[in-house]
Short mmCIF file of C-alpha atoms and ligand atoms in Angstrom, two decimals:
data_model
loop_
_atom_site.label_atom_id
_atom_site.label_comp_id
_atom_site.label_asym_id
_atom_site.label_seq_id
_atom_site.Cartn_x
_atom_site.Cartn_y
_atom_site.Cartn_z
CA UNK F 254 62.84 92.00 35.15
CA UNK F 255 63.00 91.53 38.60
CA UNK F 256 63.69 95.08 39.44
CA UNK F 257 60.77 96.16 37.21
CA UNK F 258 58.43 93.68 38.77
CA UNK F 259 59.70 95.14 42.39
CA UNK F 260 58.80 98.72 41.24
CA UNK F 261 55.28 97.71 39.61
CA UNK F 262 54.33 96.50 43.27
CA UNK F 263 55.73 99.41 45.45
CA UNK F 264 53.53 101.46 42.97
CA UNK F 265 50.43 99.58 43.49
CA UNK F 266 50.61 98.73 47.35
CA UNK F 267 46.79 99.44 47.24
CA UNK F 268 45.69 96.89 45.89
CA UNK F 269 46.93 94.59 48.57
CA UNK F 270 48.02 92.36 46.48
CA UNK F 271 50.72 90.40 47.98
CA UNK F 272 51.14 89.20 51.18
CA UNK F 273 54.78 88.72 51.37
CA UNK F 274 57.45 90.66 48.60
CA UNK F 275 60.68 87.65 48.18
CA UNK F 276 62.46 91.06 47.19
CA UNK F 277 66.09 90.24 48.30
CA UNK F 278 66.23 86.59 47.68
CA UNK F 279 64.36 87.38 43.88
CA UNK F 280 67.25 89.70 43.20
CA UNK F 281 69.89 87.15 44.74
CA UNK F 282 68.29 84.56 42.31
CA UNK F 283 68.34 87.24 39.29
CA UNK F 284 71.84 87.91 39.80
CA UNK F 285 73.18 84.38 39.98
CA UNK F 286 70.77 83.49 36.81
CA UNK F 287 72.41 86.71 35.58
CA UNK F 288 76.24 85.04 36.11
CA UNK F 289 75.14 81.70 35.11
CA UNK F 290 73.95 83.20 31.95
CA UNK F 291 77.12 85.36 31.36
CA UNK F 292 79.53 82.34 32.00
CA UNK F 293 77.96 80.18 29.33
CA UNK F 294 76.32 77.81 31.71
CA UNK F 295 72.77 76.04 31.19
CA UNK F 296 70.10 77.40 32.64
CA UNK F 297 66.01 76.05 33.02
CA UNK F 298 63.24 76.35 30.89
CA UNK F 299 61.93 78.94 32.94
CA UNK F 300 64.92 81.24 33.49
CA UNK F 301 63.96 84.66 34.55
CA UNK F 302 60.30 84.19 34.53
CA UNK F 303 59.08 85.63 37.45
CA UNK F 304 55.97 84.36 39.73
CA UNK F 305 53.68 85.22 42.57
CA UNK F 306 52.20 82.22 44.20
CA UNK F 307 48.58 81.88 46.43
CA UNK F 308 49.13 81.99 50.11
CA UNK F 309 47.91 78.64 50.16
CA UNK F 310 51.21 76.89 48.35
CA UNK F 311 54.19 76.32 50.43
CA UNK F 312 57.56 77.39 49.62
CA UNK F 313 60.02 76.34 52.37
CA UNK F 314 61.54 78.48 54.44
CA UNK F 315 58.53 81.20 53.41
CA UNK F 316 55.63 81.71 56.00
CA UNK F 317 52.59 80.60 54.04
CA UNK F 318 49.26 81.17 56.23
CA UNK F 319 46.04 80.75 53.69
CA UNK F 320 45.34 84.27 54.68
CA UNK F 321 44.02 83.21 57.90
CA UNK F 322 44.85 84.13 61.84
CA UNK F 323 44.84 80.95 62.79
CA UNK F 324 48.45 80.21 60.62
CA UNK F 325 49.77 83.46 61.66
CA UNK F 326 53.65 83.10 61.83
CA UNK F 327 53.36 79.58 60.14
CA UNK F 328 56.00 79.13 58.01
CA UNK F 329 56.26 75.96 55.73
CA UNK F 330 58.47 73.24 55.91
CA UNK F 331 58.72 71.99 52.83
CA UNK F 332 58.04 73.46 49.19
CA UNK F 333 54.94 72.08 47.60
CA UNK F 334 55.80 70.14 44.59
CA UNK F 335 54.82 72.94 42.00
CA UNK F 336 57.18 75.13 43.43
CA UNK F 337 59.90 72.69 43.47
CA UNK F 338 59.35 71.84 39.70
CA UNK F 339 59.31 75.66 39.13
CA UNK F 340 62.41 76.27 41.02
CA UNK F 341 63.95 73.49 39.13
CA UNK F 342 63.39 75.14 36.03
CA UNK F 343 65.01 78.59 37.34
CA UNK F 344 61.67 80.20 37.94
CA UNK F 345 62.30 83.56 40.00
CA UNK F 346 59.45 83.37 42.89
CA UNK F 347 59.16 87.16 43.90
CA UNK F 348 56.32 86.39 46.40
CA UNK F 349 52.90 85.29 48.12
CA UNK F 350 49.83 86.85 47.20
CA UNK F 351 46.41 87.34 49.29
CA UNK F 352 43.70 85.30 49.10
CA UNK F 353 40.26 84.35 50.33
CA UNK F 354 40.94 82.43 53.90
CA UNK F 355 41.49 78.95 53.14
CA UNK F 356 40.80 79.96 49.79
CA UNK F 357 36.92 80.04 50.52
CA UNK F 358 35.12 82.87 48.85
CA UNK F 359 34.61 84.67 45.62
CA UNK F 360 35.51 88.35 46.15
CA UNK F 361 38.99 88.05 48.45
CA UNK F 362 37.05 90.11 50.88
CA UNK F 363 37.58 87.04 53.43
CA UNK F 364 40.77 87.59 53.80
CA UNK F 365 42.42 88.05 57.18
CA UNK F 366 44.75 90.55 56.26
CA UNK F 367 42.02 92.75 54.03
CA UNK F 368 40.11 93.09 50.39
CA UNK F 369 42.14 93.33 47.15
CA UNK F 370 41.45 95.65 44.58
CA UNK F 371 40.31 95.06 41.37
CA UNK F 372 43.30 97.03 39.63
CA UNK F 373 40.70 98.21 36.74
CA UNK F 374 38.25 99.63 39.12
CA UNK F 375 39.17 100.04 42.57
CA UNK F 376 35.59 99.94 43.71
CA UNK F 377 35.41 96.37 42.27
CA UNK F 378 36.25 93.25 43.58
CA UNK F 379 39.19 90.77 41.86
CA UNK F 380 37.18 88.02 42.39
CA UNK F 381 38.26 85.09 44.63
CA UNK F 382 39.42 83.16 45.90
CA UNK F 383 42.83 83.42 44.07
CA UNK F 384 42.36 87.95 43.65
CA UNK F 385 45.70 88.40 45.19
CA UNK F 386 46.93 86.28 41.93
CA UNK F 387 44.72 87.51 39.84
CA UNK F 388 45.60 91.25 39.96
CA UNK F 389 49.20 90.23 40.12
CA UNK F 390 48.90 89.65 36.70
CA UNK F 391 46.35 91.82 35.77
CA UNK F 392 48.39 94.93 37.04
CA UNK F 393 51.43 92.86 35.63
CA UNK F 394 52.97 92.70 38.94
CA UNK F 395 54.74 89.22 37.72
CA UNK F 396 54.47 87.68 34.64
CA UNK F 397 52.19 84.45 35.29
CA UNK F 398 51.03 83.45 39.19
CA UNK F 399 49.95 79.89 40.69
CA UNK F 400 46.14 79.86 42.63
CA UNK F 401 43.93 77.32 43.39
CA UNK F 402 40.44 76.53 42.15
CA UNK F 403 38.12 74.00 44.31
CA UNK F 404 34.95 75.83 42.83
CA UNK F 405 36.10 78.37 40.22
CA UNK F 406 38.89 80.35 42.18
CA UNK F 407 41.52 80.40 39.34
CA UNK F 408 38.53 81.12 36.19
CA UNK F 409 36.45 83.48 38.33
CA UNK F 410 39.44 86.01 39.49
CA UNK F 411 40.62 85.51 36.00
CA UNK F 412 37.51 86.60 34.28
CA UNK F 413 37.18 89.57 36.77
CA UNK F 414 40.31 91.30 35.90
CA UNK F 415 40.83 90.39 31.98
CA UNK F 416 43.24 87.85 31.92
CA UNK F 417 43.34 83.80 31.45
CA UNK F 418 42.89 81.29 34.06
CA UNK F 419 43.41 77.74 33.63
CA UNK F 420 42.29 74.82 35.98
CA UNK F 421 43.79 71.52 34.73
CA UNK F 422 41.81 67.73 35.17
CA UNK F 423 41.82 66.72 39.02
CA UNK F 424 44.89 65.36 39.63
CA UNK F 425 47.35 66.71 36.53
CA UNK F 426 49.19 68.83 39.10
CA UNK F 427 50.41 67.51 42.42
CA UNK F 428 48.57 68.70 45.78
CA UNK F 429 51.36 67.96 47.89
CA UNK F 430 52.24 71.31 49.63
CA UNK F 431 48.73 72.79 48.87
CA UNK F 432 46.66 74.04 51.72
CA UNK F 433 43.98 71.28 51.30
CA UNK F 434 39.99 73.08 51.49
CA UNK F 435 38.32 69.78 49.83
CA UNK F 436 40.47 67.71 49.06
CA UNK F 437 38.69 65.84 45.96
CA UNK F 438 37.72 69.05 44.12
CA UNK F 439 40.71 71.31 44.71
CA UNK F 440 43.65 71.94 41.94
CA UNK F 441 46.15 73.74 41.60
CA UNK F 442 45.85 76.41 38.60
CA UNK F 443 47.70 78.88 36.82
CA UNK F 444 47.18 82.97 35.75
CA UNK F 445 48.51 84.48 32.36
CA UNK F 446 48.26 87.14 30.07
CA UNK F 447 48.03 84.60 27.36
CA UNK F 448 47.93 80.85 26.68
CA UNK F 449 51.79 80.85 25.72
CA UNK F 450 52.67 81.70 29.51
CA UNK F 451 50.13 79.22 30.70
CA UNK F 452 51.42 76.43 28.81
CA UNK F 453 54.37 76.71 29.85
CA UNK F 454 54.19 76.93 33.05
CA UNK F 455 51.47 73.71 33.01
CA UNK F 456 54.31 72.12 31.31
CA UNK F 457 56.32 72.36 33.90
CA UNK F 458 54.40 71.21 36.89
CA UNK F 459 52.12 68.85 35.64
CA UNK F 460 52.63 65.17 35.82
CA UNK F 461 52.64 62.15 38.60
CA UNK F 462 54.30 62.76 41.97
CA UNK F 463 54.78 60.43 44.77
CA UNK F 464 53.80 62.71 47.29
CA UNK F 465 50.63 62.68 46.32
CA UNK F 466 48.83 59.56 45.08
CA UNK F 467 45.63 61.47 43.54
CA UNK F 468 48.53 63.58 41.05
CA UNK F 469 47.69 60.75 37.91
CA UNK F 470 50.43 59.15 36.03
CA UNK F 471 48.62 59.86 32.99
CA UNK F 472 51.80 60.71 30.61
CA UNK F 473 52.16 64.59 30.02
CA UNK F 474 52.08 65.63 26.82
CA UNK F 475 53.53 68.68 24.74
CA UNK F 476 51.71 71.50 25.63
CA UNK F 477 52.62 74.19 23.83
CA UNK F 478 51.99 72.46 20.30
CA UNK F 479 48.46 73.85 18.57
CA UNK F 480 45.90 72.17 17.29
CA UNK F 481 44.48 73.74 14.20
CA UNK F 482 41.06 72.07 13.34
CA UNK F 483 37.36 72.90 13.10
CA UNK F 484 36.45 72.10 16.64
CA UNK F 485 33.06 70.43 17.36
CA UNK F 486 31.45 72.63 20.39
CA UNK F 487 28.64 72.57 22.22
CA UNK F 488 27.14 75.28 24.22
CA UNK F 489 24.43 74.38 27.42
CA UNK F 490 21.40 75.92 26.82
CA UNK F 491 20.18 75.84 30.35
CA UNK F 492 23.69 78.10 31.13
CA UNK F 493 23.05 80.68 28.32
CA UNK F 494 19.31 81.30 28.66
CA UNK F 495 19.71 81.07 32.65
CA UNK F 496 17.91 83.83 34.49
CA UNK F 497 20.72 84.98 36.55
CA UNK F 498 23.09 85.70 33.42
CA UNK F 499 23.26 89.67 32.40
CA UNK F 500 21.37 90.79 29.54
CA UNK F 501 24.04 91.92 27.92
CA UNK F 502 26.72 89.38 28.51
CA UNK F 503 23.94 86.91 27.07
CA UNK F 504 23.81 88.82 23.70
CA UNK F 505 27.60 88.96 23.75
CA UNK F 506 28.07 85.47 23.97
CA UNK F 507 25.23 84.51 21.03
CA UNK F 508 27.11 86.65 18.65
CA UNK F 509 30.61 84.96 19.78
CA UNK F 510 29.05 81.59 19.11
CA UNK F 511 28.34 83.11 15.19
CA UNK F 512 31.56 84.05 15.09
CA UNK F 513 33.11 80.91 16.07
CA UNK F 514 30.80 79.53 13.68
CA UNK F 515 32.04 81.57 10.75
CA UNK F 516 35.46 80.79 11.40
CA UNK F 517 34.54 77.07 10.51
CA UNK F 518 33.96 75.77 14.23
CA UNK F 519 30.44 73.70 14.62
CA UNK F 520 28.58 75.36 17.85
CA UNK F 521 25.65 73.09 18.79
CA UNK F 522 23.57 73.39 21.69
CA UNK F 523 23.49 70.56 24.12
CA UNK F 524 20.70 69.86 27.13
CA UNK F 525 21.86 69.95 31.07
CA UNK F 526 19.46 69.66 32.74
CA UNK F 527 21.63 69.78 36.19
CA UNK F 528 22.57 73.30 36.41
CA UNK F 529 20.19 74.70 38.98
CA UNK F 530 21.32 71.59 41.67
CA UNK F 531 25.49 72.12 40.66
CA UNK F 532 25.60 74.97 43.53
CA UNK F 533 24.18 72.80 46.32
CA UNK F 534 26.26 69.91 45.69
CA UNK F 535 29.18 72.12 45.58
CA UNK F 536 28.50 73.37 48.92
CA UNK F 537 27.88 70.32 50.88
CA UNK F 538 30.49 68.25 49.78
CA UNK F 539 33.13 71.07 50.11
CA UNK F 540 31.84 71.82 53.35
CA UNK F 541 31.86 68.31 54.42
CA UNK F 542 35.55 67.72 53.31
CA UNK F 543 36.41 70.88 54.88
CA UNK F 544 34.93 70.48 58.30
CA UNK F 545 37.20 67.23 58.13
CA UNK F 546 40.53 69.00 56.56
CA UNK F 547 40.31 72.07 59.23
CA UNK F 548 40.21 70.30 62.31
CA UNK F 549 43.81 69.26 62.10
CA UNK F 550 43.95 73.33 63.37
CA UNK F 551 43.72 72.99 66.71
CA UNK F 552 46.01 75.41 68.66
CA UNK F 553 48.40 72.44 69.54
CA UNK F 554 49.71 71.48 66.73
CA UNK F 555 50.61 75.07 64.95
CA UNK F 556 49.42 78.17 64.75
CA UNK F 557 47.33 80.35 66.85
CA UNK F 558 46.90 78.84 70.04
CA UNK F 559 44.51 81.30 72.58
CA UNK F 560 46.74 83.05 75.21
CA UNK F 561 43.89 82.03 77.77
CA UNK F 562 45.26 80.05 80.58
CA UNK F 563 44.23 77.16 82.73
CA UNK F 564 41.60 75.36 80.05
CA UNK F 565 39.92 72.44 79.97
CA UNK F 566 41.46 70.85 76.61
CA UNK F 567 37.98 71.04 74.78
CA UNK F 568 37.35 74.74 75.85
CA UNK F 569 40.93 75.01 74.61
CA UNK F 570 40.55 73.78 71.17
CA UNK F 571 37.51 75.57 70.88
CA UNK F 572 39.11 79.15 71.92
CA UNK F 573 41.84 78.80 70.20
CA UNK F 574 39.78 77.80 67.13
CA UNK F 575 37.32 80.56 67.71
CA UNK F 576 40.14 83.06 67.66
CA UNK F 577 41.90 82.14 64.70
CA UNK F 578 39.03 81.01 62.15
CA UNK F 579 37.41 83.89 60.53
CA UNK F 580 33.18 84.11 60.10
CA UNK F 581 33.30 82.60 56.45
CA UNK F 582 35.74 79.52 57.58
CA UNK F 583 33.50 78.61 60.40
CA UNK F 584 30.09 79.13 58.52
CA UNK F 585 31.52 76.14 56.19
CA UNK F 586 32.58 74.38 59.07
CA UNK F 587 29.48 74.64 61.00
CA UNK F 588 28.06 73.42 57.40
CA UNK F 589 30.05 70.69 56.51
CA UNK F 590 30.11 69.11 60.46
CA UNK F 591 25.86 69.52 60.16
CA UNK F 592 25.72 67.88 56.42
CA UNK F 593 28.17 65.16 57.74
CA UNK F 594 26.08 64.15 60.87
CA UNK F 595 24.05 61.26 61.71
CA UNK F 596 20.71 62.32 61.63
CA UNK F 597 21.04 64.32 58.36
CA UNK F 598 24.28 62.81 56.71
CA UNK F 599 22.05 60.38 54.00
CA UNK F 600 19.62 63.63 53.00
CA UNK F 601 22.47 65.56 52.66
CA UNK F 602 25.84 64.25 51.66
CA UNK F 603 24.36 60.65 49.92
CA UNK F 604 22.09 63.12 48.44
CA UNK F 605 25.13 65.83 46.73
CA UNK F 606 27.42 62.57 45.83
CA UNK F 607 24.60 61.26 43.86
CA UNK F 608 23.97 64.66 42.21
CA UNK F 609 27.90 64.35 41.73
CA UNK F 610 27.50 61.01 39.73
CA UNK F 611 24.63 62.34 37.26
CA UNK F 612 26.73 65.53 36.86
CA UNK F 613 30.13 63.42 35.78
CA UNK F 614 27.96 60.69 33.95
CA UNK F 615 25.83 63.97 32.03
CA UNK F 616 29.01 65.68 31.18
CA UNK F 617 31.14 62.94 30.15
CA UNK F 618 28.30 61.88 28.04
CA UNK F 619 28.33 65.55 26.01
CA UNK F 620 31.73 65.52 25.92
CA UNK F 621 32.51 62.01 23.80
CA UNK F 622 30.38 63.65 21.45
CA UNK F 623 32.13 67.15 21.08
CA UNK F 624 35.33 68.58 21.28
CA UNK F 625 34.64 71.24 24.43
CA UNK F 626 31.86 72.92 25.85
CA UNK F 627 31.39 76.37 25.63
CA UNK F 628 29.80 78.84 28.43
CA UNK F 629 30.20 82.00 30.67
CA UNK F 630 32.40 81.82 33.65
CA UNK F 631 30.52 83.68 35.44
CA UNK F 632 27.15 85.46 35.51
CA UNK F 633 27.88 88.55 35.80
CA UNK F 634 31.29 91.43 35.88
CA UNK F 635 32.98 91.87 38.94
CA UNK F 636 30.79 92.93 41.94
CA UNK F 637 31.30 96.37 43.99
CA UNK F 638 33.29 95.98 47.44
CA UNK F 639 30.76 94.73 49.85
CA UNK F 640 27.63 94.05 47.26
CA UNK F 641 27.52 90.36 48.32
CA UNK F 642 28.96 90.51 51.61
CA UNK F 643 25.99 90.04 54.06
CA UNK F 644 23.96 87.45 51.45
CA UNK F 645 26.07 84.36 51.27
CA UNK F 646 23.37 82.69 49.13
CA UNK F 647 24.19 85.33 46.70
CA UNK F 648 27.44 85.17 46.85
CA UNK F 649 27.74 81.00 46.14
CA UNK F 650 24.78 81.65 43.29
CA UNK F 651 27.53 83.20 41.30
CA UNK F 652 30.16 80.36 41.69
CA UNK F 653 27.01 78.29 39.35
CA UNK F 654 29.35 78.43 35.59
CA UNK F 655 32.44 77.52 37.51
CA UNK F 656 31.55 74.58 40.05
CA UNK F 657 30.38 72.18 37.16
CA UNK F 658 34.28 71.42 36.21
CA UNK F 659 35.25 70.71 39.80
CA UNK F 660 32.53 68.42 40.56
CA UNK F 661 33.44 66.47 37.48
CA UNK F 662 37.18 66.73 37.54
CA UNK F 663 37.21 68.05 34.37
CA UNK F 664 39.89 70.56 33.22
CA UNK F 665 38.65 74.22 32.56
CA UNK F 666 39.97 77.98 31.64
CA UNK F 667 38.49 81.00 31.28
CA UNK F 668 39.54 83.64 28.20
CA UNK F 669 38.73 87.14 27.97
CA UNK F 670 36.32 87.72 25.33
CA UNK F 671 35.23 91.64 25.77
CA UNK F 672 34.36 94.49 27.67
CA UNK F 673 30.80 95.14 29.08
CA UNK F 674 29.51 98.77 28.50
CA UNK F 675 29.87 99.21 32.80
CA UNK F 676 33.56 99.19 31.22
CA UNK F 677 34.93 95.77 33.11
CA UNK F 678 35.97 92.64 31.15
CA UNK F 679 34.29 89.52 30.96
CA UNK F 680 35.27 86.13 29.42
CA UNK F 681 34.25 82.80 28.44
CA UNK F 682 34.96 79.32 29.47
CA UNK F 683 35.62 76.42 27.74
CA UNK F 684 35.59 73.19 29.03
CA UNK F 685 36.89 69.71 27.81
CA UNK F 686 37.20 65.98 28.95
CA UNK F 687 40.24 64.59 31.41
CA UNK F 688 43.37 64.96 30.46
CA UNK F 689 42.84 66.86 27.21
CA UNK F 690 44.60 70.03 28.26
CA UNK F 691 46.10 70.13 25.05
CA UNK F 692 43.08 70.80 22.93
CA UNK F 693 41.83 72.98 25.76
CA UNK F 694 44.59 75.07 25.34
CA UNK F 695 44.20 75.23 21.35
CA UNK F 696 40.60 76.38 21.22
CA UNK F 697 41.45 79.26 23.89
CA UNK F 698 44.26 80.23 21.55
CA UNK F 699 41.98 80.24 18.61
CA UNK F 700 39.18 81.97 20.77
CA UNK F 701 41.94 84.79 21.65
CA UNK F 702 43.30 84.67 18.07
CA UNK F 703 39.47 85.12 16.57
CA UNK F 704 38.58 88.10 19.60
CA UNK F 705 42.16 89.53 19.46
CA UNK F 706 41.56 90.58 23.24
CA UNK F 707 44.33 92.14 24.55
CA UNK F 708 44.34 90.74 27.81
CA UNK F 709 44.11 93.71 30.37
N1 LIG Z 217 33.88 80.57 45.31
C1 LIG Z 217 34.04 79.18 45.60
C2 LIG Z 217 33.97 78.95 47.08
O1 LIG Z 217 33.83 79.89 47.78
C3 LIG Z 217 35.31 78.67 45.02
C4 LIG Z 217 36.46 78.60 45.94
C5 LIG Z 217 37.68 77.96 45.35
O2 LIG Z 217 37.70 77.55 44.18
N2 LIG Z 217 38.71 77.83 46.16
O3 LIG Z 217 34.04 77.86 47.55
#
């Protein structure tokens, strides 16, 4: 598998997909799996399935650099606990894969070391910020991958290129080892080419940690056991008849919602009446706990440090941090250190917390009453290369399906559903309370089952 995994990539260098290729040590590890295997011996859960992780996970003794200058050469000193747990199980880790810097953006065209291609359409973007994992498994480059998703980076990518994307409940994996962006939203999550894969992988990682006290000690349960019922959904008006939603995706999803409906499910719709202020709450709190997570990089410390002699230390942070940070990073930090200061911090920051609080109260509310919700990932198919580039408002518009389950905590994937006639995929996301990853995972096997998408 290995072998055939290190062929797929050398064939599809162009798409930039990985940053790093583990190709010795993933053979070493294939070959002693191989032995252990031969000899009789026990081996882990997750023998022989091999991964690609986001560039913002550390693996020890890998350089990990959240696609950024300013880690250039950084290599990580410890594993992050999801890698550990995967490594304990025999995963084979065959390398890093590209990503937005810092994981902030929706296209991977932030990235320091260049775009990756959407493998479908090579014109197209993979989405971000997790594209390099993404198209891993969309051009099945590894079986499943590991990204991040503070806003949607895990669904988005996912929906872009045909495949699944899960984001668990705040807190179900561990953060320890993850590149933090904002800290209370972000999570690790997991690619597949169906919900099998996913589980499994959840499965593995999921669960307390004492690394990281926000990882919940809420007990793990079996994940790859399916729920058959007639699940009580409800769909949010205000996201389905939202202006910025294509035509046709719109139809596509009111004849899915019949469908689910003949196959016994309930689909109700359900008032939110939050949608249009999701987007700006997103983006000053994220800012704000970025501004505060990036300063630790400060050309002392590690990573880029400016070759400029003889500096005051201010002039020297600020070189060195000039340098390394690319335009996207310091637009957010700019953001975040304006939203967080004294003379603005209660219109702005109070202001998107409270937002926060209706949106968890509003959802939470819908959700004792029904089993998921039900609604597009994202507005539209995958953008052309450079179609959002120059209009950041755009560009964080999109993010407006995806940002909801973040600000709430709430776990989250996204399922293929069908091809648009401009010939890319798009898929729908379901959504269900804390800790209830379980039935999450049922109704997206049931929603595959009832589409019988072949993932791309
Ligand atoms: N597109 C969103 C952003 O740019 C999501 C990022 C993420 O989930 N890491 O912030």
């Amino acid at each position: 598998m290995v072998r055939y995994y290190l062929y797929q990539i050398e064939q599809t260098k162009h798409l930039n997909a990985f940053l790093e290729v583990f190709e010795e040590e993933a053979l070493a590890k294939a070959h002693a799996l191989d032995t252990r295997i031969k000899n009789g011996e026990p081996v882990g859960a997750l023998a022989g399935v091999v991964i690609g992780i986001k560039d913002v996970i550390c693996y020890k003794g890998h350089k990990v650099s959240a696609a950024s200058r300013i880690l250039e050469g950084f290599t990580s000193m410890y594993s992050a606990t999801a890698v550990e747990r995967l490594l304990a199980e025999d995963a084979v880790i065959i390398g890093n894969l590209n990503c937005d810097e810092f994981a902030m953006g929706s296209t991977n065209e932030n990235s320091a070391y260049g775009p990756v291609l959407n493998a479908l359409d090579n014109s197209r973007v993979p989405g971000g910020s997790s594209g390099g994992s993404a198209v891993a498994v969309q051009a099945d480059l590894c079986m499943v991958s590991l990204g991040s998703d503070t806003g949607g980076s895990v669904r988005q990518p996912a929906d872009f290129c045909g495949i699944v994307g899960l984001k668990p409940t705040y807190g179900r994996i561990s953060r320890y080892g993850l590149i933090a962006y904002a800290s209370s939203f972000d999570q690790i999550g997991i690619f597949g080419r169906n919900i099998a894969d996913v589980a499994m992988v959840l499965q593995t990682i999921a669960g307390p940690d004492g690394y990281d006290s926000t990882a919940s000690r809420e007990e793990v349960p079996d994940y790859q056991e399916r729920h058959n019922k007639s699940w009580k959904i409800a769909y949010l008006k205000d996201a389905l008849f939202h202006p910025g939603l294509d035509e046709e995706m719109k139809e596509g999803y009111v004849s899915f919602f019949k469908q689910l409906e003949a196959a016994g499910d309930a689909v109700t719709a359900a008032d939110f009446a939050y949608l249009d202020y999701v987007v700006p709450a997103y983006y000053v709190l994220t800012t704000a706990e970025a501004s505060s997570n990036l300063s630790r990089f400060d050309g002392v410390k590690y990573g880029h440090r400016t070759p400029l002699k003889n500096l005051e230390l201010a002039d020297f942070y600020k070189k060195s941090r000039s340098e390394g940070f690319g335009k996207e990073v310091k637009r957010r930090i700019l953001l975040g250190t304006f939203v967080l200061s004294a003379g603005y911090y209660d219109a702005y920051f109070t202001k998107a917390q409270q937002v926060r609080r209706l949106v968890v109260d509003k959802l939470s509310e819908i959700l004792s009453q029904y089993d998921a919700i039900i609604m597009p990932t994202v507005p539209s198919t995958a953008f052309k290369i450079g179609e959002k580039a120059d209009d950041p408002i755009a560009m964080y518009l999109a993010d407006i399906y995806t940002v909801l389950a973040n600000l709430a905590g709430v776990p989250a994937i996204s399922v293929p559903l069908q091809r648009h006639s401009n010939g890319m995929p798009y898929g729908v996301q379901i959504i269900t309370k804390q800790f209830s990853e379980a039935n999450l995972l049922s109704i997206a096997d049931h929603v595959m089952q009832l589409r019988k998408v072949t993932p791309v």
